[in-house]
Short mmCIF file of the C-alpha atoms (twelve columns), coordinates in Angstrom:
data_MODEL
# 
_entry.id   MODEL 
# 
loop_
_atom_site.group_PDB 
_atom_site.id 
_atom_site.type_symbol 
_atom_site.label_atom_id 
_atom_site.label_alt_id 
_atom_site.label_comp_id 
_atom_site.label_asym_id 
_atom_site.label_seq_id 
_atom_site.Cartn_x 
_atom_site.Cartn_y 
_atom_site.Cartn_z 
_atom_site.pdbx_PDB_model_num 
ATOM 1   C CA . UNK A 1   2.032   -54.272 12.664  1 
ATOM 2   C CA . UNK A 2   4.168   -51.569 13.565  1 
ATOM 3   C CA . UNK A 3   2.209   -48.051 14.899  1 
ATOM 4   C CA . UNK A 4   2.399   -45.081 12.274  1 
ATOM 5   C CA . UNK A 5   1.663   -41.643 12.963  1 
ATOM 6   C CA . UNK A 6   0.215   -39.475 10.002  1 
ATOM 7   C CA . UNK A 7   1.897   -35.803 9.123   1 
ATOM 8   C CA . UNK A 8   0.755   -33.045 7.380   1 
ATOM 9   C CA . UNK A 9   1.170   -29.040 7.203   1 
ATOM 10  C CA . UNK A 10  -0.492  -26.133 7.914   1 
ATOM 11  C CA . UNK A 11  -2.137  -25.520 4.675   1 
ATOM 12  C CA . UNK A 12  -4.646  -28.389 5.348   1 
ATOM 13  C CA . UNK A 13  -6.845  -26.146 7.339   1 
ATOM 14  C CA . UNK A 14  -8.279  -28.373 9.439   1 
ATOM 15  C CA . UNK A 15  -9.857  -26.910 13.236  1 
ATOM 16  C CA . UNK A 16  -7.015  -27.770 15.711  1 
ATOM 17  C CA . UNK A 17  -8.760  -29.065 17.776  1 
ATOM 18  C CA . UNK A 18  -9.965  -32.006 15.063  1 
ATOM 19  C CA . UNK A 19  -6.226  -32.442 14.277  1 
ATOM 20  C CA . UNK A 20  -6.079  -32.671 17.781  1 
ATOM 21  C CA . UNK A 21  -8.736  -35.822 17.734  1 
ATOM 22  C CA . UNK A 22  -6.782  -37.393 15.109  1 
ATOM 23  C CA . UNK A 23  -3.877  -37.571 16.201  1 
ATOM 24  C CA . UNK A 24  -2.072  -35.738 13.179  1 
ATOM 25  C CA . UNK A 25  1.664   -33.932 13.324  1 
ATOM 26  C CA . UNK A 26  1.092   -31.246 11.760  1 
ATOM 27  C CA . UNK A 27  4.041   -28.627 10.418  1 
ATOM 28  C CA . UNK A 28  3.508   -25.015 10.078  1 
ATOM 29  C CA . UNK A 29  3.991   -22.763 7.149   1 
ATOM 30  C CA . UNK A 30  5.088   -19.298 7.463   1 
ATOM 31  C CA . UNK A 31  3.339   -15.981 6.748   1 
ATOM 32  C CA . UNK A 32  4.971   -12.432 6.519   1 
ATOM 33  C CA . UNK A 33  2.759   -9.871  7.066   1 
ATOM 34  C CA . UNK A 34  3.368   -5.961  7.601   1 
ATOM 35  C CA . UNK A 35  7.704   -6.897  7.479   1 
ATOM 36  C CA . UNK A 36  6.288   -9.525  10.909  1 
ATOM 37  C CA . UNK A 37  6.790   -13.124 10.245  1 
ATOM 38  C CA . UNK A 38  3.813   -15.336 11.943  1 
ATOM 39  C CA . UNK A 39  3.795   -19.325 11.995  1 
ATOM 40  C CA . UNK A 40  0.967   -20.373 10.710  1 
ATOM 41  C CA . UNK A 41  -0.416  -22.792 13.740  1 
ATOM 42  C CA . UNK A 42  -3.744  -24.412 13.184  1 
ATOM 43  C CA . UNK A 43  -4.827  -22.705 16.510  1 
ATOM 44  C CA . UNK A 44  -3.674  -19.012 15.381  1 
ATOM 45  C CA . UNK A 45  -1.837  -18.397 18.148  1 
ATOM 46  C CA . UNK A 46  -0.045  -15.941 16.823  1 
ATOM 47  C CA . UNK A 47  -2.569  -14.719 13.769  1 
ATOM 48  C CA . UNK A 48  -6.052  -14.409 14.184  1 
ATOM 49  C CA . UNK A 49  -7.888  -15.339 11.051  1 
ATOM 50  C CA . UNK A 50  -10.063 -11.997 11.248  1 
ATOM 51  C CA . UNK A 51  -7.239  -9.582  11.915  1 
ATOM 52  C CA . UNK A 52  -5.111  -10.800 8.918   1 
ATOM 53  C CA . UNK A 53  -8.247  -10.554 6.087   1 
ATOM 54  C CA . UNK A 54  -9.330  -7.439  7.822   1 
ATOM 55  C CA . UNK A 55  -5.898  -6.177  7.198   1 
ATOM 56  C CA . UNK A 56  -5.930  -7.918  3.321   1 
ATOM 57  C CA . UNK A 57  -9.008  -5.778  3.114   1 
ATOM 58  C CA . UNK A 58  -7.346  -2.434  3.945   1 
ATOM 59  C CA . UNK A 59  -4.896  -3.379  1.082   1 
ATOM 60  C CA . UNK A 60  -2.122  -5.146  3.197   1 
ATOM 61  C CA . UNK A 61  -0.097  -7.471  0.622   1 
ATOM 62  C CA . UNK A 62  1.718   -10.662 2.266   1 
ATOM 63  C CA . UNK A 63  4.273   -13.175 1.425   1 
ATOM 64  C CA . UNK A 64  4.336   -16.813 2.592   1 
ATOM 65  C CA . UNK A 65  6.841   -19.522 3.384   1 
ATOM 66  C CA . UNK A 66  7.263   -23.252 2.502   1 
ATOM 67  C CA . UNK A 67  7.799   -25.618 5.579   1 
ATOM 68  C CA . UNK A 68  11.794  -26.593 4.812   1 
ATOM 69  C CA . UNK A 69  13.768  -29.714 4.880   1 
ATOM 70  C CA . UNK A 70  15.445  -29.235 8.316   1 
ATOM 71  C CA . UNK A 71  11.673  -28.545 10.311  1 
ATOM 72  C CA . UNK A 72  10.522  -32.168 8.197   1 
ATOM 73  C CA . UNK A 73  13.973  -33.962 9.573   1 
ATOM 74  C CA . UNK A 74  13.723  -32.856 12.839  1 
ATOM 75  C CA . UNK A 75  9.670   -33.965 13.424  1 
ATOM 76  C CA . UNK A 76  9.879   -36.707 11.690  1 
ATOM 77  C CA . UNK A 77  13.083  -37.685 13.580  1 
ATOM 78  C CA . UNK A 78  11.111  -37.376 17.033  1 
ATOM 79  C CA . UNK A 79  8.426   -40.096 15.493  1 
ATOM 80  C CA . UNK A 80  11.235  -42.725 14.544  1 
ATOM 81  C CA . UNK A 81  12.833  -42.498 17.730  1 
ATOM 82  C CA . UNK A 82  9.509   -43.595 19.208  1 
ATOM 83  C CA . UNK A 83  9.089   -46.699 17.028  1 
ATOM 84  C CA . UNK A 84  7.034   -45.159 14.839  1 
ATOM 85  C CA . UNK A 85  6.619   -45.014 11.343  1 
ATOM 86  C CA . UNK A 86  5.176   -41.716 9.552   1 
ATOM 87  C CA . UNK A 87  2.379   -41.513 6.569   1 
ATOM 88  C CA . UNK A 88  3.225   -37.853 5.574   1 
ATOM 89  C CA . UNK A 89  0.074   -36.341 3.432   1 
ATOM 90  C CA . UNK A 90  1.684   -32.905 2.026   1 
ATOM 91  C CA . UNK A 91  0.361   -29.530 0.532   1 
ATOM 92  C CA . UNK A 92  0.047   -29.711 -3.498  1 
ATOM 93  C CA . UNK A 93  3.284   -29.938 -5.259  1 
ATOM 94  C CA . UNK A 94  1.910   -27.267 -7.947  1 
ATOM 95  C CA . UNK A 95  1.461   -24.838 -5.617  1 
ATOM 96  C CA . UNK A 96  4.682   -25.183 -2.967  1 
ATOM 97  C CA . UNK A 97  7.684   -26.779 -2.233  1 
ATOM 98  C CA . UNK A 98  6.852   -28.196 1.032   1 
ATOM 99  C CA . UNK A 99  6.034   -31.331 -0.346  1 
ATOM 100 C CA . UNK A 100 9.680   -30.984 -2.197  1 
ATOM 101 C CA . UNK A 101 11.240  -30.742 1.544   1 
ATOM 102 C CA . UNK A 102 8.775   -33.731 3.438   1 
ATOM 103 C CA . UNK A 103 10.134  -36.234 0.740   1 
ATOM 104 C CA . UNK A 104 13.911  -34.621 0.549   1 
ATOM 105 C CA . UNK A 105 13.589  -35.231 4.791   1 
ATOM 106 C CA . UNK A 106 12.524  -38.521 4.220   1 
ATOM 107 C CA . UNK A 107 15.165  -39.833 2.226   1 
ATOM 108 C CA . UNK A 108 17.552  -38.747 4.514   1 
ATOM 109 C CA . UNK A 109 16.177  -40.059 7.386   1 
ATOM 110 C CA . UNK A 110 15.627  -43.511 5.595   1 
ATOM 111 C CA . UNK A 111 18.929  -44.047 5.449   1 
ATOM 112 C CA . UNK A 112 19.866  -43.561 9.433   1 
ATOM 113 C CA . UNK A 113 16.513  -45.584 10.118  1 
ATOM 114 C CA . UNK A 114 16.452  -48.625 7.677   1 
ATOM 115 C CA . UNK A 115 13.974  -50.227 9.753   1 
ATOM 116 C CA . UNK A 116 11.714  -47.755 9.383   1 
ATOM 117 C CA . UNK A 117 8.995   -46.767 6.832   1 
ATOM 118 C CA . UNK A 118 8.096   -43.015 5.525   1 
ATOM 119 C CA . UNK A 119 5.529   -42.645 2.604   1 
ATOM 120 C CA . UNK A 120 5.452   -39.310 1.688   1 
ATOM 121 C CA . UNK A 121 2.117   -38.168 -0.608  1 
ATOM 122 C CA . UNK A 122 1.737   -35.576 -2.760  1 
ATOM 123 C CA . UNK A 123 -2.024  -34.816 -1.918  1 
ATOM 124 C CA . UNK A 124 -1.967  -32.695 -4.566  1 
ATOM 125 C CA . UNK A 125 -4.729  -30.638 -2.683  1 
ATOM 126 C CA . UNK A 126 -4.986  -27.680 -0.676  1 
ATOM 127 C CA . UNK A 127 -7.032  -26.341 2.242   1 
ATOM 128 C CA . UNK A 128 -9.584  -27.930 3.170   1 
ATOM 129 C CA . UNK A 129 -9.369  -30.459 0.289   1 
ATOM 130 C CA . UNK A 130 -6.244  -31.669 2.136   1 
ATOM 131 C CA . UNK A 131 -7.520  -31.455 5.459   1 
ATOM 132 C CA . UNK A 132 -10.459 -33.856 3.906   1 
ATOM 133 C CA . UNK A 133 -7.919  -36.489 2.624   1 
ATOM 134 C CA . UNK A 134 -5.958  -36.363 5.734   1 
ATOM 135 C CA . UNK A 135 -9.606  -36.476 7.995   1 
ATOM 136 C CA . UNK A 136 -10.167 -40.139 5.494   1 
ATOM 137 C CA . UNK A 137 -6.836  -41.019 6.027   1 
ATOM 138 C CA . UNK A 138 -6.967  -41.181 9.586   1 
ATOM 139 C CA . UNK A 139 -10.512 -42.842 9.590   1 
ATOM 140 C CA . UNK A 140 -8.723  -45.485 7.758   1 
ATOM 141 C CA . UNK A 141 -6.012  -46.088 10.514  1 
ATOM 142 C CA . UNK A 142 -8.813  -45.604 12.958  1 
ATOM 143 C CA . UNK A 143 -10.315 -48.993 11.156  1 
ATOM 144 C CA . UNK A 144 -6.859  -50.856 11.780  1 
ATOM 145 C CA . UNK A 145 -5.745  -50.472 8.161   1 
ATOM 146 C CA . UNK A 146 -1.934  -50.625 8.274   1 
ATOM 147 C CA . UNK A 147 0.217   -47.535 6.650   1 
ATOM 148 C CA . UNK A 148 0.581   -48.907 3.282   1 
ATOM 149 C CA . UNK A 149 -3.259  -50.237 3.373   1 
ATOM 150 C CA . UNK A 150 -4.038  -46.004 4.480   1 
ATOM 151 C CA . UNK A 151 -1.967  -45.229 1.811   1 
ATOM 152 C CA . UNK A 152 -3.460  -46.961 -0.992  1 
ATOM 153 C CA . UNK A 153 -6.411  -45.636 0.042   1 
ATOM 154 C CA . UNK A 154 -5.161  -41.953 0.248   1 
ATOM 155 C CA . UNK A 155 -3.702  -42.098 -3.669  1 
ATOM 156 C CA . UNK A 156 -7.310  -43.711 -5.136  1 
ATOM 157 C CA . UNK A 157 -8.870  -40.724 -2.856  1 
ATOM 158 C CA . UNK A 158 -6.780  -38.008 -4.362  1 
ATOM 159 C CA . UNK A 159 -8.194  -38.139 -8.082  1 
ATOM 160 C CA . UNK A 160 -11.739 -38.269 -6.603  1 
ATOM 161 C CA . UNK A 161 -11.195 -35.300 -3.923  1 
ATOM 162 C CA . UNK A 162 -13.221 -32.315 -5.791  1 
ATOM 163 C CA . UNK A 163 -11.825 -28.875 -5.242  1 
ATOM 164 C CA . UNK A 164 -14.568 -25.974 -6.106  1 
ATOM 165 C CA . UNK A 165 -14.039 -22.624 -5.121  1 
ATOM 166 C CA . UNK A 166 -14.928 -18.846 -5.917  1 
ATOM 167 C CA . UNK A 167 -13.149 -15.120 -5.284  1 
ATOM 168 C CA . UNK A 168 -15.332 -12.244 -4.186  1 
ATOM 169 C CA . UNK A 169 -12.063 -10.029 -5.245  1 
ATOM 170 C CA . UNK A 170 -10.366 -10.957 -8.655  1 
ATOM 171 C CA . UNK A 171 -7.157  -9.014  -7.443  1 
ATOM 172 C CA . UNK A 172 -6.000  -10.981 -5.332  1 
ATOM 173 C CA . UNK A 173 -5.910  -13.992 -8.121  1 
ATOM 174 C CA . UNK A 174 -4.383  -10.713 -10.137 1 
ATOM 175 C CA . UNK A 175 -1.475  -10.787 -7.829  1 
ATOM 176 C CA . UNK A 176 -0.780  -14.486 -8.388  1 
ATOM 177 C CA . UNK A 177 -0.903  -14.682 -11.845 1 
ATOM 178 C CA . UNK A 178 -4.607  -16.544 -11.890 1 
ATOM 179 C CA . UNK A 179 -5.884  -14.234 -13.920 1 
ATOM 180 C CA . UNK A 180 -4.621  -11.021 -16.357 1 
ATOM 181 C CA . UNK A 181 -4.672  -7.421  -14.995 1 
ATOM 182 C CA . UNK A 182 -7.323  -6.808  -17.671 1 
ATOM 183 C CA . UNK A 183 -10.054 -9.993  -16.654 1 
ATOM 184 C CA . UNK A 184 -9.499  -8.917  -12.866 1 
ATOM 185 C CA . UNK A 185 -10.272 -5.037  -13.986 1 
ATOM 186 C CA . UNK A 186 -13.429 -5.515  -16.282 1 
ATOM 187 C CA . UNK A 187 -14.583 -8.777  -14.151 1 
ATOM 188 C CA . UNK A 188 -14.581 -6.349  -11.186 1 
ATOM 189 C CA . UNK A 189 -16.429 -3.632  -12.843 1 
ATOM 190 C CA . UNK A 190 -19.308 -6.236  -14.178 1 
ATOM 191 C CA . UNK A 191 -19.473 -7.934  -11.224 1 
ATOM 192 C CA . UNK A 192 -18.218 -11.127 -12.675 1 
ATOM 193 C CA . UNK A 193 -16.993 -13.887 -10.255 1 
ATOM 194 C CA . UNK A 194 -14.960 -17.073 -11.382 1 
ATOM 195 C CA . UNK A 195 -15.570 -20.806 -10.605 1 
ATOM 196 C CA . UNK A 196 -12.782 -22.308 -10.005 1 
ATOM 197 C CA . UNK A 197 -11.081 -25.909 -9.225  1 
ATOM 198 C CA . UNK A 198 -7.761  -27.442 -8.365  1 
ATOM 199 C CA . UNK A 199 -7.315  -30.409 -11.173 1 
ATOM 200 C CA . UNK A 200 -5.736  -33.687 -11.304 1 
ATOM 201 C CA . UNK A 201 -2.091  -31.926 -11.229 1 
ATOM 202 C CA . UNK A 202 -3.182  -29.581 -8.042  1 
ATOM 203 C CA . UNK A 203 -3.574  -26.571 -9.994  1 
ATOM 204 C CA . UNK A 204 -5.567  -23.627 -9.634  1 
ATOM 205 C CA . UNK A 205 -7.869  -23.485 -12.871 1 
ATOM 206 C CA . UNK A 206 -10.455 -21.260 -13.665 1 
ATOM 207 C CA . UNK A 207 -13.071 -22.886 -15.179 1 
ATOM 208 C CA . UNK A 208 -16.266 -20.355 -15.265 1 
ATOM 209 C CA . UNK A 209 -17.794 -16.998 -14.432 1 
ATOM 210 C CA . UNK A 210 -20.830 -15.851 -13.549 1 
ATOM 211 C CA . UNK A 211 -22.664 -12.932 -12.833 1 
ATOM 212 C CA . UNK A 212 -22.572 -11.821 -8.950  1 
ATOM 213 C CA . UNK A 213 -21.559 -13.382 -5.896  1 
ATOM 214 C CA . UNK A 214 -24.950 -15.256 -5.252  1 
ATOM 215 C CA . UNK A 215 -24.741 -17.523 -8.283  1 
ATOM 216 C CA . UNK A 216 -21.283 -17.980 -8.374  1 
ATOM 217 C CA . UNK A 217 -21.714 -19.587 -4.741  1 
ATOM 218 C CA . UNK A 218 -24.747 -21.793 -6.559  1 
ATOM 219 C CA . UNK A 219 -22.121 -22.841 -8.759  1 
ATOM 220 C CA . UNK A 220 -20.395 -24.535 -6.091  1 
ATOM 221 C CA . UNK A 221 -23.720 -26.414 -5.165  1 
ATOM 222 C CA . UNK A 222 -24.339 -27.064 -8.646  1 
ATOM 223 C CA . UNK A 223 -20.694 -28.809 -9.113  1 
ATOM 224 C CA . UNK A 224 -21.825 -31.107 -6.400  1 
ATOM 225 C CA . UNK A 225 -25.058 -32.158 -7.569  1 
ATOM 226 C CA . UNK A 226 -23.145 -32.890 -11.076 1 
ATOM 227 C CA . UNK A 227 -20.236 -34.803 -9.465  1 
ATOM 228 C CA . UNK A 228 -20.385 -36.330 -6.224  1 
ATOM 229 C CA . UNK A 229 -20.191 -40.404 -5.830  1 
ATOM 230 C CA . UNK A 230 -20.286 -39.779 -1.728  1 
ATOM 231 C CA . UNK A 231 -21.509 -36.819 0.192   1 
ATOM 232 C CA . UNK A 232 -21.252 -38.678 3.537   1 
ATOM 233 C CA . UNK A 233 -18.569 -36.047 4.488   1 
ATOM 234 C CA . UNK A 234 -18.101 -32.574 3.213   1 
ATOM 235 C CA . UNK A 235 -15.680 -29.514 3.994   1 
ATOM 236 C CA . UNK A 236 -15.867 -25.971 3.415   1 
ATOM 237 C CA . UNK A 237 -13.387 -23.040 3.842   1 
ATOM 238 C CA . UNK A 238 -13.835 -19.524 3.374   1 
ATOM 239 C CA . UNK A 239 -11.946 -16.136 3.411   1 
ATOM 240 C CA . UNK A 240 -13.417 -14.640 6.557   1 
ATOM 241 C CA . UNK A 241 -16.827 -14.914 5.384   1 
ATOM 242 C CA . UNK A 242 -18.452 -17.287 7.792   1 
ATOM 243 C CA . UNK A 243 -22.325 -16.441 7.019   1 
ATOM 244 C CA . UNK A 244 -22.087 -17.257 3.807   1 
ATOM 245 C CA . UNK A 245 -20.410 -20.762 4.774   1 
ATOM 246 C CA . UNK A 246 -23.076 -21.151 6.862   1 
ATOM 247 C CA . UNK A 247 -25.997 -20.718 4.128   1 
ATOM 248 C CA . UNK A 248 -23.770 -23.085 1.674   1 
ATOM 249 C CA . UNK A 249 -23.867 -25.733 4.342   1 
ATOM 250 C CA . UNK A 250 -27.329 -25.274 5.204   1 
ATOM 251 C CA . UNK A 251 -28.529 -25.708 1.439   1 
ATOM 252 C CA . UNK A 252 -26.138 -29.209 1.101   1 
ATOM 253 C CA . UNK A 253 -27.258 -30.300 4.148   1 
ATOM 254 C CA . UNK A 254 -31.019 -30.087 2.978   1 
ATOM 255 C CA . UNK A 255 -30.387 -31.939 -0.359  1 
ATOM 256 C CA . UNK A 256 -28.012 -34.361 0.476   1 
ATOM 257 C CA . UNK A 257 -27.638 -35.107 4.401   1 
ATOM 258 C CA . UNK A 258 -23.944 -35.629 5.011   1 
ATOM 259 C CA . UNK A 259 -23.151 -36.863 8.331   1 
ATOM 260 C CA . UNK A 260 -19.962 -35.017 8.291   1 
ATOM 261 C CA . UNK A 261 -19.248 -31.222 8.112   1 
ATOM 262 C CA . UNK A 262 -16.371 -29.048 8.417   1 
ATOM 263 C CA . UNK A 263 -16.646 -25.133 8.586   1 
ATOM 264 C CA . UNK A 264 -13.359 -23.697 8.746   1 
ATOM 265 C CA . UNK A 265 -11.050 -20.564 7.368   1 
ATOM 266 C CA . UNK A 266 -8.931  -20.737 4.342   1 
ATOM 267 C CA . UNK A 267 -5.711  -20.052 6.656   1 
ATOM 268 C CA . UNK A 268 -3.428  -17.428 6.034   1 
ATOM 269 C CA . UNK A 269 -1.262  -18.923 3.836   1 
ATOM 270 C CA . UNK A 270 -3.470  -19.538 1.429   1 
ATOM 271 C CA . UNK A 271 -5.822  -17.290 1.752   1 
ATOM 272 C CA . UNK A 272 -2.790  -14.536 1.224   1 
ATOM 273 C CA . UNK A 273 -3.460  -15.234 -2.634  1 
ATOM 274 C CA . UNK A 274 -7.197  -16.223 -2.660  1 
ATOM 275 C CA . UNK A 275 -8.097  -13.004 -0.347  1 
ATOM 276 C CA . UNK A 276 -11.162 -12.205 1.728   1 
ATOM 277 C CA . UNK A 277 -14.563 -13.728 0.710   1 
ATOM 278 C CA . UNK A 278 -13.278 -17.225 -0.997  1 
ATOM 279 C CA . UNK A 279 -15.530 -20.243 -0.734  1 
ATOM 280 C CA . UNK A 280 -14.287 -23.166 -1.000  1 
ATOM 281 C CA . UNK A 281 -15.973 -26.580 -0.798  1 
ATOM 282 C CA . UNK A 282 -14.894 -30.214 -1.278  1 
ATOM 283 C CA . UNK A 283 -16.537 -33.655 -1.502  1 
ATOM 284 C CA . UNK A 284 -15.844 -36.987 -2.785  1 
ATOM 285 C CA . UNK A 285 -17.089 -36.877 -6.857  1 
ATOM 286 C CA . UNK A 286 -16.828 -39.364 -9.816  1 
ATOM 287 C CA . UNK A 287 -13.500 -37.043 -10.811 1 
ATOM 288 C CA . UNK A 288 -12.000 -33.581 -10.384 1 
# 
């Protein structure tokens, strides 16, 4: 059975030092801040987590970047030429191109390297809800499973892989088009927060508000009592509000003992449109 690394993006999330532990290749988005362009490394090398919502807070607006065909080509080309083959778990189609570019890289390399395999998977997740199905995936080749075994399991995961997060500013959803200029203005002045979820297509979807930022975070614990089949291992990513995260875990941790957490920050790219104070958390459930 030939070796197989597993690939990925930025937008997953995931401590760098746990990618590290895997073993993942990871590709970096791109985030323009201020007219500066940063790469988006899982280490924030170049932008601190902090400094970027701290400047989202003082009313800096960003853009972001998809990771292109020709940075896909040229790491996955580095893999083949070690005898390698790649299990590529990529950003949500609905919400970037970079899983466009992984599978556009692919087919071109496929062709050069015959004798090769690259499975390229829409996780149709983001954050930490992709760092979580790339964390499975690379229990599974931990196991032995071989790349098409990991990547049977990675598509059954995907529909079961709940998203559930909430704003503390309805602007910044304003700005993406998540919600009308109206909702964000009278949700703001009422104090209203929304529930929200990525669905089976890897949208963003409202689904609910509720009154203040306290229940709205209850929602999220809620959503897990209703839903989850496995809470063995769970993830959570906020928007620079680490406290809070904190609490959240604390409270799951009490009622349903996973043996696996991950605290981490929505990165930049994402967390450009979701803004400061997003929680996000994620857990296996009986559906999306």
């Amino acid at each position: 059975m030939r070796d197989y690394v597993i690939m990925t993006d930025s937008c997953c999330d995931l401590p760098a030092d746990l990618a590290d532990q895997l073993g993942l290749v990871v590709l970096p988005l791109a985030v323009i801040q201020d007219g500066k362009e940063y790469t988006d490394y899982l280490d924030h090398r170049e932008l601190d987590p902090k400094v970027f919502y701290g400047k989202l807070r003082s009313g800096s607006l960003g853009s972001t970047s998809a990771a292109n065909v020709e940075a896909f080509r040229g790491a996955m080309e580095t893999i083949l030429q070690q005898g390698k083959d790649i299990l590529c778990i990529s950003f949500s189609s609905a919400l970037s191109t970079t899983c466009q570019s992984a599978v556009m890289a692919a087919r071109e390399l496929e062709e050069s390297h015959p004798d090769s395999r690259i499975i390229v998977i829409d996780s149709l997740c983001a954050s930490l809800g992709q760092g979580m199905l790339v964390y499975l995936a690379a229990q599974e080749k931990a196991k032995g499973r071989s790349i098409e075994e990991a990547a049977d399991y990675v598509r059954e995961t995907i529909p079961h892989l709940c998203h559930w997060f909430t704003v503390d500013d309805l602007n910044h959803l304003k700005r993406g088009g998540r919600v009308s200029a109206a909702a964000a203005l009278f949700g703001t002045m009422l104090q209203m927060k929304p529930v929200l979820h990525v669905d089976d297509e890897g949208r963003l979807i409202p689904v609910s508000k509720v009154r203040g930022r306290k229940a709205s975070i209850k929602a999220l614990l809620d959503k897990m009592e209703e839903l989850q089949i496995d809470t063995k291992t769970v993830f959570i990513s906020h928007g620079d509000c680490g406290d809070e995260a904190e609490e959240l875990a604390k409270a799951i941790a009490d009622r349903f003992h996973p043996e696996k957490f991950v605290i981490n920050f929505v990165g930049p790219v994402i967390g450009n449109h979701s803004g400061p104070g997003t929680m996000a958390l994620f857990f296996l459930g009986k559906h999306r």
